[in-house]
Short mmCIF file of C-alpha atoms in Angstrom, two decimals:
data_model
loop_
_atom_site.label_atom_id
_atom_site.label_comp_id
_atom_site.label_asym_id
_atom_site.label_seq_id
_atom_site.Cartn_x
_atom_site.Cartn_y
_atom_site.Cartn_z
CA MET A 1 3.45 151.60 -14.28
CA LEU A 2 4.16 154.77 -12.40
CA GLY A 3 4.28 156.60 -15.70
CA ASP A 4 0.86 155.25 -16.71
CA ARG A 5 -0.60 156.36 -13.38
CA PHE A 6 0.90 159.81 -13.83
CA VAL A 7 -0.64 160.11 -17.30
CA TYR A 8 -4.02 158.97 -15.95
CA VAL A 9 -3.93 161.53 -13.14
CA ALA A 10 -2.84 164.26 -15.53
CA ILE A 11 -5.64 163.50 -17.98
CA SER A 12 -8.23 163.35 -15.19
CA THR A 13 -7.04 166.70 -13.85
CA ILE A 14 -7.21 168.31 -17.27
CA LEU A 15 -10.72 166.98 -17.90
CA ALA A 16 -11.96 168.18 -14.53
CA PHE A 17 -10.32 171.57 -14.97
CA SER A 18 -11.72 171.92 -18.49
CA TYR A 19 -15.26 171.94 -17.09
CA TYR A 20 -14.53 175.45 -15.86
CA ILE A 21 -12.52 176.53 -18.90
CA LEU A 22 -14.37 175.15 -21.93
CA PRO A 23 -18.10 175.66 -22.54
CA GLN A 24 -19.97 172.50 -21.66
CA LYS A 25 -23.27 171.95 -23.47
CA ASN A 26 -25.44 169.01 -22.63
CA GLU A 27 -27.27 167.19 -25.38
CA HIS A 28 -30.72 168.09 -24.06
CA TYR A 29 -30.02 171.79 -24.00
CA PRO A 30 -32.08 174.18 -26.23
CA THR A 31 -30.04 176.33 -28.58
CA CYS A 32 -30.22 179.98 -29.49
CA PRO A 33 -32.83 180.60 -32.23
CA THR A 34 -30.09 182.03 -34.44
CA VAL A 35 -31.08 183.67 -37.71
CA GLU A 36 -29.19 184.78 -40.78
CA ILE A 37 -29.51 188.22 -42.33
CA TYR A 38 -32.85 188.54 -44.14
CA ARG A 39 -33.28 190.96 -47.02
CA PRO A 40 -36.37 191.68 -49.13
CA LEU A 41 -36.35 189.99 -52.54
CA ASN A 42 -36.02 193.36 -54.27
CA TYR A 43 -33.37 194.67 -51.88
CA SER A 44 -30.89 195.46 -54.66
CA GLU A 45 -33.47 197.70 -56.33
CA ASN A 46 -33.99 199.71 -53.13
CA LYS A 47 -30.43 200.01 -51.83
CA ASP A 48 -30.34 203.67 -52.80
CA ILE A 49 -33.55 204.36 -50.87
CA LEU A 50 -32.18 202.69 -47.75
CA ASP A 51 -28.90 204.53 -48.09
CA LYS A 52 -30.87 207.78 -48.33
CA ILE A 53 -32.86 206.98 -45.17
CA ILE A 54 -29.81 206.08 -43.13
CA ASN A 55 -27.17 208.48 -44.47
CA ASP A 56 -28.61 211.33 -46.56
CA GLU A 57 -28.41 214.72 -44.81
CA THR A 58 -31.40 216.17 -46.66
CA PHE A 59 -33.60 213.23 -45.69
CA ARG A 60 -32.32 213.43 -42.13
CA ASN A 61 -33.27 217.09 -41.86
CA SER A 62 -36.70 216.47 -43.33
CA SER A 63 -37.32 213.59 -40.94
CA LEU A 64 -36.01 215.64 -38.04
CA TYR A 65 -38.47 218.43 -38.82
CA LYS A 66 -41.37 215.97 -38.71
CA MET A 67 -40.28 214.59 -35.36
CA GLN A 68 -39.74 218.05 -33.90
CA GLN A 69 -43.25 219.10 -34.93
CA ALA A 70 -44.70 215.93 -33.40
CA ILE A 71 -42.90 216.49 -30.09
CA ARG A 72 -44.05 220.11 -29.89
CA ILE A 73 -47.70 219.06 -29.89
CA ASN A 74 -48.88 218.14 -26.41
CA THR A 75 -50.52 214.69 -26.37
CA THR A 76 -50.38 214.01 -22.65
CA SER A 77 -52.78 211.47 -21.15
CA PHE A 78 -53.66 211.81 -17.49
CA ASN A 79 -54.91 209.33 -14.91
CA ASP A 80 -58.55 209.98 -14.12
CA ASP A 81 -61.88 208.25 -13.60
CA LEU A 82 -63.29 208.81 -17.06
CA PRO A 83 -65.42 205.99 -18.44
CA LEU A 84 -64.20 203.83 -21.31
CA ASP A 85 -66.48 205.71 -23.70
CA VAL A 86 -65.03 209.20 -23.95
CA GLY A 87 -68.11 210.48 -25.72
CA ASN A 88 -69.12 212.53 -22.72
CA ASN A 89 -65.56 213.73 -22.02
CA LEU A 90 -64.31 214.98 -25.35
CA ASP A 91 -62.78 218.10 -23.86
CA LYS A 92 -60.32 215.96 -21.85
CA PHE A 93 -58.74 214.66 -25.05
CA GLN A 94 -59.37 217.52 -27.46
CA HIS A 95 -55.66 218.38 -27.61
CA PHE A 96 -55.14 215.22 -29.68
CA THR A 97 -57.03 216.88 -32.54
CA LYS A 98 -54.07 219.18 -33.15
CA PHE A 99 -51.83 216.13 -33.49
CA HIS A 100 -54.27 214.53 -35.93
CA ASN A 101 -54.33 217.69 -38.07
CA PHE A 102 -50.53 217.71 -38.11
CA LEU A 103 -50.44 214.10 -39.36
CA LYS A 104 -52.95 214.89 -42.11
CA ASP A 105 -50.97 217.91 -43.27
CA GLU A 106 -47.55 216.27 -43.08
CA PHE A 107 -48.28 212.81 -44.52
CA LYS A 108 -50.42 213.54 -47.54
CA LEU A 109 -49.44 210.34 -49.40
CA VAL A 110 -50.57 208.24 -46.42
CA TYR A 111 -53.93 210.00 -46.34
CA GLU A 112 -54.36 209.63 -50.11
CA ASN A 113 -53.57 205.90 -50.19
CA LEU A 114 -54.66 204.51 -46.82
CA GLN A 115 -58.11 204.50 -45.28
CA LEU A 116 -58.23 206.28 -41.91
CA ASN A 117 -60.74 205.13 -39.31
CA MET A 118 -61.31 207.25 -36.20
CA VAL A 119 -62.11 204.81 -33.39
CA ASN A 120 -63.65 205.98 -30.13
CA HIS A 121 -63.11 209.58 -31.28
CA PHE A 122 -59.32 209.72 -30.92
CA GLY A 123 -57.96 206.28 -31.84
CA LEU A 124 -56.36 206.03 -35.29
CA VAL A 125 -56.57 202.92 -37.48
CA TYR A 126 -55.09 203.24 -40.97
CA ILE A 127 -55.74 200.41 -43.43
CA TRP A 128 -53.54 199.96 -46.52
CA GLU A 129 -55.62 197.47 -48.45
CA GLY A 130 -53.67 194.63 -50.04
CA SER A 131 -54.49 193.00 -53.37
CA ASN A 132 -54.66 189.49 -51.86
CA THR A 133 -57.36 189.48 -49.20
CA SER A 134 -56.66 185.82 -48.36
CA MET A 135 -53.35 186.85 -46.77
CA LYS A 136 -53.39 187.81 -43.12
CA PRO A 137 -52.73 191.52 -42.57
CA LEU A 138 -49.63 192.88 -40.89
CA LEU A 139 -50.45 195.07 -37.87
CA LEU A 140 -48.00 197.80 -36.82
CA MET A 141 -48.64 199.67 -33.57
CA ALA A 142 -47.54 202.67 -31.57
CA HIS A 143 -49.37 205.14 -29.32
CA GLN A 144 -50.08 208.83 -29.69
CA ASP A 145 -50.09 209.80 -26.02
CA THR A 146 -47.20 210.65 -23.75
CA SER A 147 -46.77 210.56 -20.00
CA PRO A 148 -47.34 213.81 -18.07
CA ILE A 149 -44.58 216.29 -17.33
CA ASN A 150 -44.17 216.93 -13.62
CA LEU A 151 -44.23 220.73 -13.32
CA LYS A 152 -42.05 220.53 -10.20
CA THR A 153 -39.20 219.14 -12.31
CA LEU A 154 -39.19 221.85 -15.01
CA ASN A 155 -36.01 223.40 -13.61
CA GLN A 156 -34.26 220.05 -14.12
CA TRP A 157 -34.91 219.91 -17.86
CA ILE A 158 -31.85 220.94 -19.87
CA HIS A 159 -34.15 221.38 -22.87
CA GLU A 160 -37.80 222.39 -22.55
CA PRO A 161 -40.04 219.27 -22.39
CA LEU A 162 -41.85 220.10 -25.64
CA SER A 163 -38.96 221.86 -27.35
CA GLY A 164 -37.90 219.23 -29.85
CA ASP A 165 -34.38 220.61 -29.49
CA TYR A 166 -31.64 218.89 -31.51
CA ASP A 167 -27.91 219.13 -30.86
CA GLY A 168 -26.67 217.33 -33.96
CA LYS A 169 -26.88 213.88 -32.38
CA TYR A 170 -29.70 213.79 -29.83
CA LEU A 171 -33.33 214.89 -30.14
CA TYR A 172 -34.93 216.00 -26.89
CA GLY A 173 -38.51 216.19 -25.63
CA ARG A 174 -41.43 214.24 -24.26
CA GLY A 175 -42.45 211.51 -26.69
CA SER A 176 -39.11 211.45 -28.51
CA GLY A 177 -38.49 207.93 -27.23
CA ASP A 178 -41.93 206.83 -26.05
CA CYS A 179 -43.05 206.61 -28.68
CA LYS A 180 -43.77 209.28 -31.30
CA ASN A 181 -40.55 208.17 -32.99
CA LEU A 182 -42.20 204.83 -33.78
CA LEU A 183 -45.47 206.33 -35.00
CA ILE A 184 -43.81 208.95 -37.21
CA GLY A 185 -41.29 206.34 -38.40
CA HIS A 186 -44.10 204.09 -39.65
CA LEU A 187 -45.70 206.89 -41.63
CA GLU A 188 -42.39 208.01 -43.13
CA ALA A 189 -41.59 204.44 -44.20
CA ILE A 190 -44.97 204.00 -45.86
CA GLU A 191 -44.59 207.26 -47.74
CA GLU A 192 -41.24 206.01 -49.05
CA LEU A 193 -42.91 202.79 -50.18
CA ILE A 194 -45.67 204.71 -51.93
CA LYS A 195 -43.07 206.88 -53.71
CA ILE A 196 -41.40 203.82 -55.27
CA GLY A 197 -44.78 202.50 -56.42
CA PHE A 198 -45.04 199.65 -53.92
CA LYS A 199 -48.54 198.21 -53.75
CA PRO A 200 -49.03 195.62 -51.01
CA ARG A 201 -50.44 192.17 -51.58
CA ARG A 202 -50.75 191.78 -47.80
CA THR A 203 -52.92 194.41 -46.11
CA VAL A 204 -51.00 196.64 -43.70
CA ILE A 205 -52.80 198.08 -40.68
CA LEU A 206 -51.50 200.88 -38.46
CA SER A 207 -53.14 201.13 -35.03
CA TYR A 208 -52.42 204.06 -32.73
CA GLY A 209 -54.16 204.33 -29.37
CA PHE A 210 -54.39 207.51 -27.34
CA ASP A 211 -54.20 206.33 -23.72
CA GLU A 212 -51.46 203.70 -23.54
CA GLU A 213 -49.75 205.55 -20.72
CA ILE A 214 -52.86 205.09 -18.57
CA SER A 215 -53.28 201.39 -19.41
CA GLY A 216 -55.25 201.81 -22.64
CA PHE A 217 -58.69 201.24 -21.14
CA ARG A 218 -60.27 203.46 -23.79
CA ASN A 219 -58.47 201.79 -26.68
CA GLU A 220 -61.17 200.28 -28.86
CA ASN A 221 -58.90 199.85 -31.88
CA PRO A 222 -58.46 196.08 -31.34
CA LYS A 223 -62.22 195.52 -31.19
CA PHE A 224 -62.65 197.55 -34.36
CA ILE A 225 -59.98 195.49 -36.15
CA GLU A 226 -61.35 192.17 -34.89
CA ASN A 227 -64.87 193.08 -36.00
CA ILE A 228 -63.54 193.46 -39.55
CA TYR A 229 -61.05 190.60 -39.77
CA GLY A 230 -61.97 188.20 -36.96
CA PRO A 231 -59.89 186.57 -34.19
CA ASN A 232 -56.36 185.32 -34.91
CA SER A 233 -56.51 187.18 -38.20
CA MET A 234 -53.20 189.06 -38.19
CA TYR A 235 -49.98 187.70 -39.72
CA ALA A 236 -48.00 189.42 -36.95
CA ILE A 237 -48.26 192.37 -34.59
CA VAL A 238 -45.32 194.72 -33.97
CA ASP A 239 -45.27 197.32 -31.21
CA GLU A 240 -42.82 199.21 -29.01
CA GLY A 241 -40.80 197.38 -26.39
CA GLY A 242 -37.82 195.09 -26.18
CA VAL A 243 -34.22 196.20 -25.75
CA SER A 244 -33.07 198.01 -28.88
CA LEU A 245 -29.36 197.29 -28.48
CA MET A 246 -27.48 196.31 -25.36
CA ASN A 247 -23.83 195.53 -24.84
CA VAL A 248 -22.83 192.62 -22.65
CA GLY A 249 -19.07 192.86 -22.73
CA GLU A 250 -18.12 192.77 -26.39
CA THR A 251 -21.43 191.23 -27.49
CA LYS A 252 -24.25 193.35 -28.95
CA LEU A 253 -27.73 191.97 -28.30
CA ALA A 254 -30.97 193.10 -29.91
CA VAL A 255 -33.62 191.73 -27.56
CA VAL A 256 -37.11 191.27 -29.03
CA GLY A 257 -39.95 191.12 -26.55
CA THR A 258 -41.76 187.86 -27.28
CA ALA A 259 -43.77 187.97 -24.05
CA GLU A 260 -44.77 190.40 -21.30
CA LYS A 261 -45.12 190.05 -17.57
CA GLY A 262 -48.50 190.18 -15.89
CA TYR A 263 -49.83 193.24 -14.10
CA LEU A 264 -51.29 193.53 -10.62
CA ASP A 265 -52.38 196.58 -8.63
CA LEU A 266 -53.57 195.98 -5.07
CA SER A 267 -54.64 197.92 -2.02
CA ILE A 268 -53.95 197.16 1.63
CA SER A 269 -55.74 199.30 4.22
CA ILE A 270 -55.82 199.44 7.99
CA GLU A 271 -58.68 200.75 10.13
CA LYS A 272 -57.74 201.52 13.72
CA GLN A 273 -59.28 203.48 16.55
CA GLY A 274 -58.21 207.11 16.53
CA GLY A 275 -57.94 209.65 19.30
CA HIS A 276 -55.67 212.37 20.58
CA SER A 277 -52.03 211.92 19.66
CA SER A 278 -50.95 212.56 23.25
CA ILE A 279 -52.12 209.06 24.17
CA VAL A 280 -50.98 206.46 21.67
CA ASP A 281 -50.54 202.71 21.39
CA LYS A 282 -47.03 201.42 20.76
CA ARG A 283 -47.69 201.88 17.04
CA THR A 284 -50.20 204.01 15.20
CA ALA A 285 -51.97 202.79 12.06
CA ILE A 286 -49.20 204.42 10.04
CA GLY A 287 -46.57 202.72 12.18
CA ILE A 288 -48.17 199.32 11.63
CA MET A 289 -48.39 200.01 7.91
CA GLY A 290 -44.69 200.81 8.03
CA GLN A 291 -44.04 197.39 9.53
CA LEU A 292 -46.07 195.83 6.73
CA ILE A 293 -43.94 197.65 4.16
CA VAL A 294 -40.81 196.23 5.78
CA GLU A 295 -42.41 192.76 5.78
CA ILE A 296 -43.19 192.99 2.07
CA ASP A 297 -39.74 194.28 1.16
CA ASN A 298 -37.93 191.67 3.25
CA ASN A 299 -39.90 188.79 1.72
CA GLU A 300 -38.53 188.98 -1.79
CA MET A 301 -40.09 187.23 -4.75
CA PRO A 302 -38.35 184.05 -5.99
CA THR A 303 -36.23 184.02 -9.13
CA TYR A 304 -36.50 181.56 -12.04
CA PHE A 305 -34.39 180.47 -14.99
CA ILE A 306 -36.41 178.09 -17.15
CA ASP A 307 -37.21 177.87 -20.83
CA LYS A 308 -40.79 179.04 -20.36
CA ASN A 309 -39.36 182.53 -20.05
CA PRO A 310 -37.88 184.09 -23.23
CA THR A 311 -35.13 185.54 -21.03
CA PHE A 312 -33.76 182.00 -20.87
CA TYR A 313 -33.02 182.06 -24.61
CA GLN A 314 -31.55 185.54 -24.34
CA TYR A 315 -28.84 184.15 -22.07
CA VAL A 316 -28.44 181.00 -24.14
CA CYS A 317 -27.74 183.24 -27.12
CA LEU A 318 -25.26 185.22 -25.03
CA ALA A 319 -23.47 182.06 -23.93
CA GLU A 320 -23.24 180.78 -27.50
CA ASN A 321 -22.01 184.02 -29.04
CA SER A 322 -20.01 185.91 -26.44
CA ILE A 323 -16.23 185.73 -26.57
CA ASP A 324 -15.54 187.53 -23.32
CA ILE A 325 -18.06 186.64 -20.62
CA ASP A 326 -16.85 184.50 -17.75
CA THR A 327 -16.38 180.90 -18.88
CA LYS A 328 -17.84 179.55 -15.66
CA LEU A 329 -21.00 181.58 -16.30
CA LYS A 330 -21.19 180.15 -19.84
CA ASN A 331 -20.98 176.64 -18.48
CA ASP A 332 -23.61 177.37 -15.86
CA ILE A 333 -25.99 178.70 -18.54
CA PHE A 334 -25.42 175.61 -20.67
CA ASN A 335 -26.04 173.27 -17.73
CA SER A 336 -28.68 175.27 -15.85
CA GLN A 337 -31.51 172.89 -16.69
CA ILE A 338 -29.76 169.77 -15.36
CA ASP A 339 -27.69 171.24 -12.54
CA GLN A 340 -29.40 173.03 -9.66
CA ASN A 341 -26.23 174.83 -8.56
CA ALA A 342 -25.59 176.06 -12.09
CA ASN A 343 -29.16 177.34 -12.29
CA GLU A 344 -28.77 179.21 -9.01
CA ASN A 345 -25.51 180.77 -10.15
CA VAL A 346 -27.15 182.10 -13.33
CA ARG A 347 -30.10 183.48 -11.37
CA ASN A 348 -27.75 185.21 -8.95
CA PHE A 349 -25.85 186.76 -11.84
CA ILE A 350 -28.99 188.11 -13.52
CA ASN A 351 -30.46 189.24 -10.21
CA LYS A 352 -27.48 191.49 -9.39
CA ASP A 353 -28.56 194.29 -11.72
CA LYS A 354 -32.00 195.89 -11.40
CA TYR A 355 -32.15 196.35 -15.19
CA THR A 356 -31.98 192.58 -15.70
CA ALA A 357 -33.30 191.20 -12.38
CA TYR A 358 -36.98 191.72 -13.06
CA ALA A 359 -36.88 189.60 -16.19
CA ILE A 360 -36.68 186.54 -13.91
CA LYS A 361 -38.91 187.49 -10.98
CA THR A 362 -42.09 189.28 -9.99
CA SER A 363 -41.61 192.89 -8.94
CA GLN A 364 -43.24 194.57 -5.97
CA ALA A 365 -43.30 198.36 -6.00
CA ILE A 366 -44.79 200.22 -3.04
CA ASP A 367 -45.98 203.34 -4.81
CA ILE A 368 -48.66 205.18 -2.81
CA ILE A 369 -49.49 205.58 0.87
CA ASN A 370 -52.30 207.73 2.25
CA GLY A 371 -53.22 208.24 5.89
CA GLY A 372 -53.73 210.71 8.67
CA GLU A 373 -55.78 213.88 8.73
CA LYS A 374 -54.30 216.08 11.45
CA ILE A 375 -50.93 216.39 13.16
CA ASN A 376 -52.36 215.93 16.66
CA ALA A 377 -54.90 213.22 15.83
CA LEU A 378 -54.19 209.50 15.54
CA PRO A 379 -54.78 208.17 12.03
CA GLU A 380 -57.93 206.07 11.75
CA TYR A 381 -57.50 204.91 8.15
CA VAL A 382 -54.31 204.27 6.20
CA GLU A 383 -54.09 202.81 2.69
CA LEU A 384 -51.10 201.37 0.87
CA MET A 385 -51.12 200.78 -2.90
CA ILE A 386 -48.71 198.37 -4.60
CA ASN A 387 -47.92 197.67 -8.24
CA SER A 388 -46.55 194.26 -9.15
CA ARG A 389 -45.38 192.96 -12.53
CA VAL A 390 -45.94 189.23 -12.46
CA ALA A 391 -43.32 186.77 -13.72
CA VAL A 392 -44.30 184.54 -16.64
CA GLU A 393 -43.45 181.53 -14.45
CA GLU A 394 -46.22 182.59 -12.04
CA ASN A 395 -49.74 183.96 -12.32
CA ILE A 396 -51.84 186.64 -10.62
CA THR A 397 -53.06 184.29 -7.90
CA ILE A 398 -49.54 183.19 -6.92
CA ALA A 399 -48.28 186.77 -6.78
CA TYR A 400 -51.32 188.08 -4.91
CA ASN A 401 -51.19 185.29 -2.35
CA LYS A 402 -47.67 186.38 -1.45
CA PHE A 403 -49.02 189.79 -0.41
CA VAL A 404 -51.89 188.11 1.46
CA LYS A 405 -49.34 186.08 3.41
CA ASP A 406 -47.33 189.20 4.30
CA THR A 407 -50.49 190.97 5.44
CA THR A 408 -51.56 187.95 7.49
CA ASN A 409 -48.20 187.96 9.28
CA ILE A 410 -48.69 191.59 10.33
CA ALA A 411 -52.32 191.04 11.34
CA GLU A 412 -51.26 188.21 13.64
CA ARG A 413 -48.26 190.10 15.00
CA TYR A 414 -50.30 193.15 16.02
CA ASN A 415 -53.57 191.43 16.96
CA LEU A 416 -55.56 192.88 14.07
CA GLY A 417 -58.48 191.48 12.13
CA LEU A 418 -58.01 190.58 8.47
CA ASN A 419 -60.39 190.77 5.52
CA VAL A 420 -59.25 189.35 2.18
CA GLN A 421 -60.79 189.80 -1.23
CA MET A 422 -59.32 187.01 -3.30
CA ALA A 423 -58.17 187.45 -6.90
CA TYR A 424 -61.02 187.21 -9.43
CA SER A 425 -63.67 187.33 -6.73
CA ASP A 426 -66.01 190.04 -5.44
CA GLU A 427 -66.43 188.23 -2.14
CA ILE A 428 -64.53 189.56 0.86
CA ILE A 429 -63.61 186.84 3.36
CA GLU A 430 -63.14 187.56 7.04
CA VAL A 431 -59.99 185.54 7.70
CA ILE A 432 -59.44 186.95 11.19
CA PRO A 433 -62.32 188.69 13.02
CA ALA A 434 -61.77 192.38 13.73
CA THR A 435 -60.32 193.09 17.18
CA GLU A 436 -60.33 196.16 19.38
CA MET A 437 -56.98 196.99 17.78
CA GLY A 438 -58.64 197.25 14.36
CA LYS A 439 -58.43 195.34 11.08
CA LEU A 440 -56.47 195.05 7.84
CA THR A 441 -58.12 194.65 4.43
CA ILE A 442 -56.37 193.57 1.23
CA LYS A 443 -58.00 193.86 -2.21
CA PRO A 444 -56.87 193.41 -5.82
CA ILE A 445 -57.54 196.42 -8.07
CA THR A 446 -56.25 195.66 -11.56
CA MET A 447 -55.23 192.23 -12.81
CA LEU A 448 -53.68 191.04 -16.07
CA GLU A 449 -52.12 187.61 -16.46
CA PRO A 450 -48.71 187.23 -18.15
CA SER A 451 -49.03 187.33 -21.92
CA PRO A 452 -49.00 184.40 -24.30
CA ILE A 453 -45.49 183.67 -25.60
CA THR A 454 -44.67 184.26 -29.25
CA PRO A 455 -43.19 181.22 -31.02
CA ILE A 456 -39.55 181.41 -32.07
CA GLY A 457 -37.66 179.45 -34.68
CA ASP A 458 -40.39 179.61 -37.34
CA LYS A 459 -40.56 181.59 -40.60
CA HIS A 460 -42.13 184.55 -38.82
CA TRP A 461 -39.12 184.74 -36.49
CA GLU A 462 -36.67 184.19 -39.33
CA ILE A 463 -38.00 187.22 -41.20
CA PHE A 464 -38.45 189.52 -38.21
CA ALA A 465 -35.16 188.76 -36.47
CA GLY A 466 -33.29 188.49 -39.78
CA SER A 467 -34.56 191.91 -40.82
CA ILE A 468 -33.25 193.40 -37.57
CA LYS A 469 -29.89 191.74 -38.19
CA HIS A 470 -29.77 193.16 -41.70
CA LEU A 471 -30.62 196.65 -40.44
CA TYR A 472 -27.78 196.71 -37.94
CA GLU A 473 -25.06 194.67 -39.62
CA GLU A 474 -25.34 195.94 -43.19
CA LEU A 475 -27.21 199.26 -43.13
CA ALA A 476 -26.62 201.08 -39.85
CA TYR A 477 -23.34 199.62 -38.54
CA PRO A 478 -21.54 197.79 -41.36
CA ASP A 479 -19.10 195.09 -40.26
CA SER A 480 -20.69 194.86 -36.80
CA LYS A 481 -22.10 191.66 -35.33
CA VAL A 482 -25.48 191.74 -33.58
CA VAL A 483 -27.15 188.75 -31.94
CA VAL A 484 -30.96 188.93 -32.15
CA THR A 485 -32.63 187.12 -29.27
CA PRO A 486 -36.07 186.64 -27.75
CA GLY A 487 -36.64 188.45 -24.48
CA LEU A 488 -39.24 189.53 -21.95
CA GLY A 489 -41.07 192.82 -21.60
CA THR A 490 -40.98 193.74 -17.92
CA GLY A 491 -43.57 196.46 -18.47
CA ASN A 492 -46.77 196.32 -20.50
CA THR A 493 -47.62 197.77 -23.89
CA ASP A 494 -50.90 198.21 -25.73
CA THR A 495 -50.39 194.70 -27.14
CA LYS A 496 -52.19 193.38 -24.07
CA HIS A 497 -55.42 194.37 -25.81
CA TYR A 498 -54.48 192.55 -29.03
CA TRP A 499 -53.69 189.02 -27.82
CA ASN A 500 -56.76 187.67 -29.58
CA LEU A 501 -55.55 188.82 -32.98
CA SER A 502 -52.26 186.93 -33.45
CA ASP A 503 -49.92 184.37 -31.91
CA HIS A 504 -46.97 186.33 -33.27
CA ILE A 505 -46.51 189.54 -31.29
CA TYR A 506 -43.11 191.23 -31.44
CA ARG A 507 -42.35 194.08 -29.05
CA TYR A 508 -39.35 195.75 -30.59
CA ARG A 509 -38.32 199.19 -31.74
CA PRO A 510 -35.04 199.48 -33.65
CA GLY A 511 -32.53 201.98 -32.36
CA VAL A 512 -29.50 202.55 -30.21
CA LEU A 513 -30.93 202.94 -26.72
CA PRO A 514 -33.84 201.25 -24.95
CA SER A 515 -36.37 203.96 -24.05
CA VAL A 516 -36.00 203.24 -20.33
CA ASN A 517 -32.34 204.24 -20.61
CA ALA A 518 -33.25 207.43 -22.48
CA ASN A 519 -35.34 208.90 -19.64
CA SER A 520 -38.75 207.98 -21.01
CA HIS A 521 -41.40 209.12 -18.51
CA GLY A 522 -38.68 211.15 -16.77
CA VAL A 523 -36.72 214.37 -16.97
CA ASN A 524 -34.79 215.10 -20.20
CA GLU A 525 -36.31 212.38 -22.39
CA TYR A 526 -34.28 212.03 -25.59
CA ILE A 527 -33.27 209.75 -28.45
CA GLU A 528 -30.16 209.45 -30.54
CA PHE A 529 -31.66 210.54 -33.83
CA ASP A 530 -30.03 207.70 -35.76
CA SER A 531 -32.51 205.47 -33.93
CA HIS A 532 -35.43 207.17 -35.64
CA LEU A 533 -33.90 206.69 -39.07
CA GLN A 534 -33.36 203.02 -38.25
CA ILE A 535 -37.08 202.64 -37.47
CA ILE A 536 -37.91 204.01 -40.93
CA ALA A 537 -35.45 201.70 -42.69
CA PHE A 538 -36.61 198.63 -40.78
CA THR A 539 -40.29 199.29 -41.45
CA PHE A 540 -39.58 199.98 -45.12
CA GLU A 541 -37.92 196.57 -45.48
CA TYR A 542 -40.07 194.49 -43.14
CA ILE A 543 -43.33 195.40 -44.89
CA GLN A 544 -41.80 194.25 -48.20
CA SER A 545 -40.39 191.04 -46.75
CA VAL A 546 -43.64 189.78 -45.25
CA ASP A 547 -45.53 190.93 -48.34
CA ALA A 548 -43.48 188.57 -50.52
CA LEU A 549 -44.24 185.58 -48.26
CA ASP A 550 -47.39 183.55 -48.84
CA ASP A 551 -49.27 182.48 -45.72
#
């Protein structure tokens, strides 16, 4: 009897302990949308071409020359107040003409076989007409423009910003990673396809805007394409974004952006009586604005871990495939949708690192503050400008109301009036009447809801993700294992203008490093040049794979 009890206790202890040792999946839990390697039907015929793209030194040097020439042409876009129609402001964008001439000279086969349409003067839309017009076209995107170079940082650049310097492994210069490598890679891939006599059944469209870095307000390419083909007319859309390759312990993840966060710019201003700075209230307008900044920073946005967000599947895939992450974390991921404590543990883990945290919460970046005119005069008007990237679990109204609440707290604390312009409204509401101390005003400036979410687990995903897997595991890094997962774009790409054209939008650029880790927008932007060759190989194969598939 005592022996039986001992056995019972031992078994119970083992079972309880195993919860923390062995992965525990519940039966209602979604699984990773795992794919197998996907190769084009005629892969065996083109193995030599792919080997040339990835490994041939002559091809590498030729491709390098093209990228260096592209980087050396200045295609900066600047923030300004120009209207959407640049017809009256051609001089502001005239430097793009040099880039266009370079493309025409360098990619003669593209210009002989594809139809080029100049849209709104500087937008480029190339159409490679397919033989079967009943098939939805494939749309490949990039952008021509680059972010400005801060002249005050020139002494920090190891290589000149437009040098295109190459050290045998890395290529340096503005646009190397964001994203002339993608644009040039597309054109190189298509020239390779033309050389082998490939003629598409499915039309291929290349769309390159010229002001993505300033939100793409002048990008009329999507309207042009929709006018020809209609809404929801594209088989799929592929643009920059996603995490090229990331290591989580021993696991390599290729994270495809299947959604993007929303975008919100807002302004908060304070008007307060001025005067000589020798006689001052306890806090000036700038001092009160400082308190508001503290209020905003201290009231952090909530975190989420639910299957509405593609990040959820990214961590499911990690839990299913990793051999070295903490077993307790694996269990918590598996049980996060039925166990509140497990969910919190996963959120806390993701939230520890700023490079992963904003995939599960809305960001709030205090970027600009203006106020004060003279050192001995009290400031009468101060303005704060905030940029927020809105979580897919929320919407613009939810995020904006958080800032309204913070502003209300400060208005009440310092006996100020409060005017609020609500999201999607021109009306300004006087929430608290102005007092002798002054008033606060909060207004939205730019609003974009979180994007629609691309389906996963269908044939579209099988081909796209499987092609990535083939690129890495068989072409670029033989014998490696790469897990391709859905993920979330924490920034915004030009795809925000193309939502009406397809349900299948993939934000992914093959390569070794995500552009954010390669100093895009910053000092010493660079790429590992192998990444560029991988773009060419992927595009070469992906166009063929979707061409062989009937809608």
